[in-house]
Amino acid sequence: MAPTDAVPSEIAGYRVLPISLPPLPSYPVPATHYLYLHPHEPKFPTPTAARALFLVNVPIDSTELHLKSLLSVQIGLPQGRIEEVQFEGSKKKTEGAEAHAAQSDKGQRKGRKRKRALNDGDISELEGTSLPATWDRELRTDGLTAVIVFVDRASMDAAYKAVKRISKTNDWPVWGEGLEGKVPALGAARYLNHHRLQYPDKQELLESVNAYMTEYSAREAAQARARARQRQVPDEDGFITVTKGGRVDPARQEAAQQLVEKQKAKQKGLEDFYRFQTREKKKAKAAELMKKFEKDKEMVKRMKERRNTFKVGCPP
């Protein structure tokens, strides 16, 4: 049961949800913690924002199970109406792969002449190949935020209204009630378990290493294929990227040379695109005509000299 002091139902647009913290062996005094809720309004709208609540000041021992129980069963709503809990600083599993794909795509577009399809540094960051965890649960920092995504907008509205109703009563939900044995324990048990997890089973460790090496080999083979393609395809200036690997056979070299000639043929139409190119072309043509004129003039002069020499050498 909570104290009888009046608690405001709303502060700065956030609805207040008081929760009772049970006494602990190390601190056998009950306490009250306050959560602040507001409909989620991110700076950049997301598909789930309309059915999500934004929480401020979540307890440091919060887990997904804690918040799902708090905003469903403990406030008088049916269970199973929460789809996902996103803690501040925690990334979804799919975000790593999306970020890697975006980075690779960015690396492919960057640079005009020397492009790399894969970044060699990315091969050390392989998704789903981490070593076994050494902590059984994660602790949060003080004042952390979270986003609660419901299955639909109606479920979110019902939870938001229930919070307002509970904040006006003295019957506040007890943090972690009904979750005994469902979440890893804290205190000394947490550190004893941490000590045990630091020495994982050999079979589990072997499976983790094998998964990493399999993913590493697949990524390495993908990089080798990308480099092989770069050795065959010239860029927009007709140059072929120099990459690591063996020399290609004559047939492939001939195909690559044909691609280079084709690229040069495409650029012939741009020779007179700029004004200075036209001037230079006219100057070169005039110089060529002048050179040809001087050559013809010299040839006529030699022909006259030969004719005069022939006339002088004839008998009378």
Coordinates of C-alpha atoms in Angstrom, one line a residue:
M1 CA 0.0 0.0 0.0
A2 CA 1.3 3.4 -0.9
P3 CA 1.5 6.5 1.3
T4 CA -1.4 8.8 1.5
D5 CA 0.4 11.9 0.1
A6 CA -1.3 13.3 -2.9
V7 CA 0.6 12.6 -6.2
P8 CA -0.1 14.7 -9.3
S9 CA -1.5 12.7 -12.1
E10 CA 0.4 14.7 -14.8
I11 CA 3.6 16.7 -14.9
A12 CA 4.7 18.7 -18.0
G13 CA 2.4 16.7 -20.2
Y14 CA 3.6 13.3 -18.8
R15 CA 1.3 11.1 -16.8
V16 CA 2.7 9.9 -13.5
L17 CA 2.7 6.2 -12.6
P18 CA 3.8 5.6 -9.0
I19 CA 5.1 2.1 -8.3
S20 CA 6.0 0.6 -4.9
L21 CA 9.5 -0.9 -4.6
P22 CA 9.5 -3.9 -2.2
P23 CA 12.0 -3.9 0.7
L24 CA 15.3 -5.8 0.1
P25 CA 17.5 -7.7 2.6
S26 CA 20.1 -5.1 2.2
Y27 CA 17.6 -2.2 2.6
P28 CA 14.5 -3.4 4.4
V29 CA 12.5 -0.2 3.8
P30 CA 9.7 0.2 1.2
A31 CA 10.2 3.0 -1.4
T32 CA 8.2 4.6 -4.1
H33 CA 9.4 5.1 -7.7
Y34 CA 7.8 7.3 -10.3
L35 CA 7.4 6.5 -14.0
Y36 CA 6.5 9.2 -16.5
L37 CA 4.5 8.2 -19.6
H38 CA 3.6 10.0 -22.8
P39 CA 2.4 8.9 -26.3
H40 CA 5.5 8.3 -28.4
E41 CA 6.3 11.3 -30.7
P42 CA 9.7 10.7 -32.3
K43 CA 11.5 13.3 -34.3
F44 CA 11.3 11.1 -37.3
P45 CA 8.0 9.2 -37.5
T46 CA 8.1 5.4 -37.5
P47 CA 5.4 2.9 -38.4
T48 CA 4.9 1.9 -34.7
A49 CA 4.9 5.4 -33.2
A50 CA 1.1 5.7 -33.2
R51 CA 0.7 2.7 -31.0
A52 CA 3.7 3.2 -28.6
L53 CA 4.2 4.9 -25.2
F54 CA 7.4 6.7 -24.2
L55 CA 8.6 6.0 -20.6
V56 CA 11.0 8.2 -18.6
N57 CA 12.8 7.2 -15.4
V58 CA 12.6 3.4 -15.7
P59 CA 14.1 1.5 -12.7
I60 CA 17.7 0.3 -13.1
D61 CA 16.7 -3.4 -12.8
S62 CA 14.0 -3.1 -15.5
T63 CA 13.6 -6.0 -17.9
E64 CA 11.2 -6.5 -20.8
L65 CA 9.2 -8.9 -18.6
H66 CA 8.9 -6.2 -15.8
L67 CA 7.4 -3.6 -18.1
K68 CA 5.1 -6.0 -19.9
S69 CA 3.7 -7.1 -16.6
L70 CA 3.4 -3.6 -15.2
L71 CA 1.5 -2.2 -18.2
S72 CA -0.8 -5.1 -18.6
V73 CA -1.7 -7.4 -15.7
Q74 CA -0.7 -5.0 -12.9
I75 CA -2.9 -2.2 -14.1
G76 CA -5.9 -4.4 -14.8
L77 CA -5.5 -5.1 -18.5
P78 CA -5.2 -8.4 -20.4
Q79 CA -1.8 -9.9 -20.9
G80 CA -0.1 -10.2 -24.3
R81 CA -1.1 -6.7 -25.6
I82 CA 2.5 -5.5 -25.7
E83 CA 4.5 -6.3 -28.8
E84 CA 8.0 -5.0 -27.9
V85 CA 10.0 -3.0 -25.3
Q86 CA 12.8 -0.9 -26.6
F87 CA 15.2 0.4 -24.0
E88 CA 17.4 3.5 -24.6
G89 CA 20.8 2.5 -25.9
S90 CA 19.7 -1.0 -26.8
K91 CA 19.5 -1.9 -30.5
K92 CA 17.2 -4.4 -32.2
K93 CA 18.9 -7.4 -33.7
T94 CA 17.9 -6.4 -37.2
E95 CA 19.4 -2.9 -36.9
G96 CA 23.0 -4.2 -37.0
A97 CA 22.5 -5.9 -40.4
E98 CA 20.7 -2.9 -41.8
A99 CA 23.5 -0.6 -40.7
H100 CA 26.0 -2.9 -42.2
A101 CA 24.1 -3.1 -45.5
A102 CA 23.8 0.7 -45.6
Q103 CA 27.5 1.1 -44.8
S104 CA 28.5 -1.3 -47.6
D105 CA 26.2 0.5 -50.1
K106 CA 27.7 3.8 -49.1
G107 CA 31.2 2.4 -49.6
Q108 CA 30.2 1.2 -53.0
R109 CA 29.0 4.6 -54.1
K110 CA 31.9 6.5 -52.6
G111 CA 34.8 7.3 -54.9
R112 CA 34.7 7.8 -58.7
K113 CA 37.7 5.8 -59.9
R114 CA 38.7 3.4 -57.1
K115 CA 35.6 1.7 -55.7
R116 CA 35.5 -1.2 -53.2
A117 CA 32.3 -3.3 -52.9
L118 CA 33.2 -4.4 -49.4
N119 CA 35.1 -2.7 -46.6
D120 CA 37.9 -5.0 -45.2
G121 CA 37.2 -3.7 -41.7
D122 CA 33.6 -4.9 -41.8
I123 CA 34.7 -8.6 -41.7
S124 CA 35.5 -8.4 -38.0
E125 CA 31.9 -7.4 -37.1
L126 CA 29.9 -10.5 -37.7
E127 CA 26.3 -10.6 -36.6
G128 CA 25.1 -13.5 -34.5
T129 CA 28.7 -14.8 -33.8
S130 CA 29.4 -13.3 -30.4
L131 CA 30.9 -15.3 -27.5
P132 CA 28.6 -16.7 -24.8
A133 CA 27.3 -14.0 -22.5
T134 CA 28.8 -13.6 -19.0
W135 CA 25.9 -11.8 -17.4
D136 CA 22.4 -13.3 -17.0
R137 CA 20.6 -9.9 -17.2
E138 CA 21.4 -6.3 -18.1
L139 CA 21.1 -3.4 -15.6
R140 CA 20.0 0.0 -16.7
T141 CA 21.4 3.4 -15.9
D142 CA 19.5 5.8 -13.7
G143 CA 16.8 7.9 -15.5
L144 CA 16.8 5.8 -18.6
T145 CA 14.0 5.9 -21.1
A146 CA 12.1 3.2 -22.9
V147 CA 9.5 2.8 -25.7
I148 CA 6.6 0.4 -25.2
V149 CA 5.1 -0.8 -28.5
F150 CA 1.6 -2.2 -28.3
V151 CA -0.1 -4.6 -30.7
D152 CA -2.6 -1.8 -31.7
R153 CA -3.6 1.7 -30.9
A154 CA -6.6 0.6 -28.8
S155 CA -4.3 -1.3 -26.4
M156 CA -2.0 1.7 -26.1
D157 CA -5.0 4.0 -25.3
A158 CA -6.3 1.6 -22.7
A159 CA -3.0 1.4 -20.9
Y160 CA -2.6 5.2 -21.0
K161 CA -6.0 5.7 -19.4
A162 CA -5.4 3.0 -16.8
V163 CA -2.2 4.8 -15.7
K164 CA -4.2 8.0 -15.1
R165 CA -6.8 6.1 -13.1
I166 CA -4.2 4.3 -10.9
S167 CA -2.3 7.5 -10.1
K168 CA -5.4 8.9 -8.4
T169 CA -5.7 5.9 -6.0
N170 CA -3.5 4.6 -3.2
D171 CA -3.3 1.1 -4.6
W172 CA -0.2 1.4 -6.6
P173 CA 1.4 -1.6 -8.4
V174 CA 4.3 -3.4 -6.7
W175 CA 7.4 -3.6 -8.9
G176 CA 8.2 -7.1 -9.9
E177 CA 5.1 -8.6 -8.3
G178 CA 4.3 -12.1 -9.8
L179 CA 7.7 -12.4 -11.5
E180 CA 9.4 -14.3 -8.8
G181 CA 11.6 -17.0 -10.4
K182 CA 10.9 -15.7 -13.9
V183 CA 13.8 -13.3 -14.0
P184 CA 17.4 -13.8 -12.9
A185 CA 18.1 -12.8 -9.3
L186 CA 20.2 -9.8 -8.3
G187 CA 22.5 -9.4 -5.3
A188 CA 25.1 -12.1 -4.5
A189 CA 23.3 -14.7 -6.7
R190 CA 24.0 -12.4 -9.8
Y191 CA 27.7 -12.3 -9.2
L192 CA 27.9 -16.1 -8.4
N193 CA 26.2 -16.7 -11.7
H194 CA 28.5 -14.3 -13.5
H195 CA 31.5 -16.2 -12.1
R196 CA 30.1 -19.4 -13.5
L197 CA 29.3 -17.9 -16.9
Q198 CA 32.9 -16.7 -17.3
Y199 CA 33.9 -20.4 -17.8
P200 CA 31.4 -21.6 -20.5
D201 CA 31.0 -25.3 -21.4
K202 CA 33.5 -26.5 -24.0
Q203 CA 30.8 -27.6 -26.4
E204 CA 29.0 -24.2 -26.2
L205 CA 32.3 -22.4 -26.8
L206 CA 33.2 -24.6 -29.7
E207 CA 29.8 -24.0 -31.4
S208 CA 30.3 -20.2 -31.0
V209 CA 33.8 -20.3 -32.5
N210 CA 32.6 -22.5 -35.4
A211 CA 29.7 -20.2 -36.1
Y212 CA 32.2 -17.2 -36.2
M213 CA 34.6 -19.0 -38.6
T214 CA 31.8 -20.1 -40.9
E215 CA 30.5 -16.5 -41.2
Y216 CA 34.1 -15.2 -41.5
S217 CA 34.8 -17.6 -44.4
A218 CA 31.5 -16.7 -46.2
R219 CA 32.3 -13.0 -45.8
E220 CA 35.8 -13.5 -47.1
A221 CA 34.6 -15.5 -50.1
A222 CA 32.1 -12.7 -50.9
Q223 CA 35.0 -10.1 -50.8
A224 CA 37.1 -12.3 -53.1
R225 CA 34.2 -12.5 -55.6
A226 CA 33.7 -8.7 -55.4
R227 CA 37.4 -8.1 -56.1
A228 CA 37.3 -10.5 -59.0
R229 CA 34.4 -8.6 -60.6
Q230 CA 36.3 -5.3 -60.1
R231 CA 39.2 -6.7 -62.1
Q232 CA 37.0 -7.3 -65.1
V233 CA 34.7 -4.2 -65.2
P234 CA 36.2 -0.8 -66.0
D235 CA 34.8 2.3 -64.3
E236 CA 33.2 5.3 -66.1
D237 CA 36.7 6.6 -67.1
G238 CA 37.7 3.4 -68.7
F239 CA 40.1 2.3 -65.9
I240 CA 40.1 -1.1 -64.3
T241 CA 40.5 -1.2 -60.5
V242 CA 43.8 -2.8 -59.3
T243 CA 42.9 -5.3 -56.6
K244 CA 44.6 -8.2 -54.9
G245 CA 44.5 -11.6 -56.6
G246 CA 45.9 -13.5 -59.5
R247 CA 46.1 -12.4 -63.1
V248 CA 43.2 -13.1 -65.3
D249 CA 43.3 -15.4 -68.4
P250 CA 43.7 -14.0 -72.0
A251 CA 40.0 -14.5 -72.8
R252 CA 39.0 -12.3 -69.8
Q253 CA 41.6 -9.7 -70.6
E254 CA 40.3 -9.5 -74.2
A255 CA 36.8 -9.0 -72.9
A256 CA 37.9 -6.3 -70.5
Q257 CA 39.8 -4.6 -73.4
Q258 CA 36.6 -4.6 -75.4
L259 CA 34.7 -3.0 -72.5
V260 CA 37.4 -0.3 -72.3
E261 CA 37.1 0.4 -76.1
K262 CA 33.3 0.5 -75.8
Q263 CA 33.6 3.0 -72.9
K264 CA 35.9 5.2 -74.9
A265 CA 33.5 5.1 -77.9
K266 CA 30.8 6.5 -75.7
Q267 CA 32.9 9.4 -74.7
K268 CA 33.7 10.5 -78.3
G269 CA 30.5 12.5 -78.5
L270 CA 31.7 14.8 -75.7
E271 CA 34.9 16.0 -77.4
D272 CA 33.4 19.4 -78.5
F273 CA 31.3 19.9 -75.4
Y274 CA 33.4 22.8 -74.0
R275 CA 34.3 26.0 -75.9
F276 CA 38.0 25.6 -75.2
Q277 CA 37.9 22.2 -76.8
T278 CA 36.5 23.7 -80.0
R279 CA 39.2 26.4 -80.1
E280 CA 42.0 23.9 -79.5
K281 CA 40.6 21.7 -82.2
K282 CA 40.6 24.6 -84.7
K283 CA 44.2 25.6 -83.7
A284 CA 45.4 22.0 -84.2
K285 CA 43.7 21.8 -87.6
A286 CA 45.2 25.2 -88.7
A287 CA 48.6 24.1 -87.6
E288 CA 48.2 20.9 -89.5
L289 CA 47.2 22.7 -92.7
M290 CA 50.1 25.1 -92.3
K291 CA 52.5 22.2 -91.9
K292 CA 51.1 20.5 -95.0
F293 CA 51.4 23.8 -96.9
E294 CA 55.1 24.2 -96.0
K295 CA 55.7 20.6 -96.9
D296 CA 54.0 21.0 -100.4
K297 CA 55.9 24.3 -100.9
E298 CA 59.2 22.6 -100.2
M299 CA 58.3 19.8 -102.5
V300 CA 57.5 22.2 -105.4
K301 CA 60.8 23.9 -104.8
R302 CA 62.8 20.7 -105.1
M303 CA 60.9 19.7 -108.2
K304 CA 61.9 23.1 -109.9
E305 CA 65.5 22.6 -108.9
R306 CA 65.5 19.1 -110.4
R307 CA 64.0 20.5 -113.6
N308 CA 66.6 23.2 -113.9
T309 CA 69.4 20.8 -113.3
F310 CA 68.0 18.5 -116.1
K311 CA 67.9 21.4 -118.6
V312 CA 71.5 22.4 -117.8
G313 CA 72.9 18.9 -118.3
C314 CA 71.4 18.5 -121.8
P315 CA 73.8 18.8 -124.9
P316 CA 73.2 21.7 -127.3

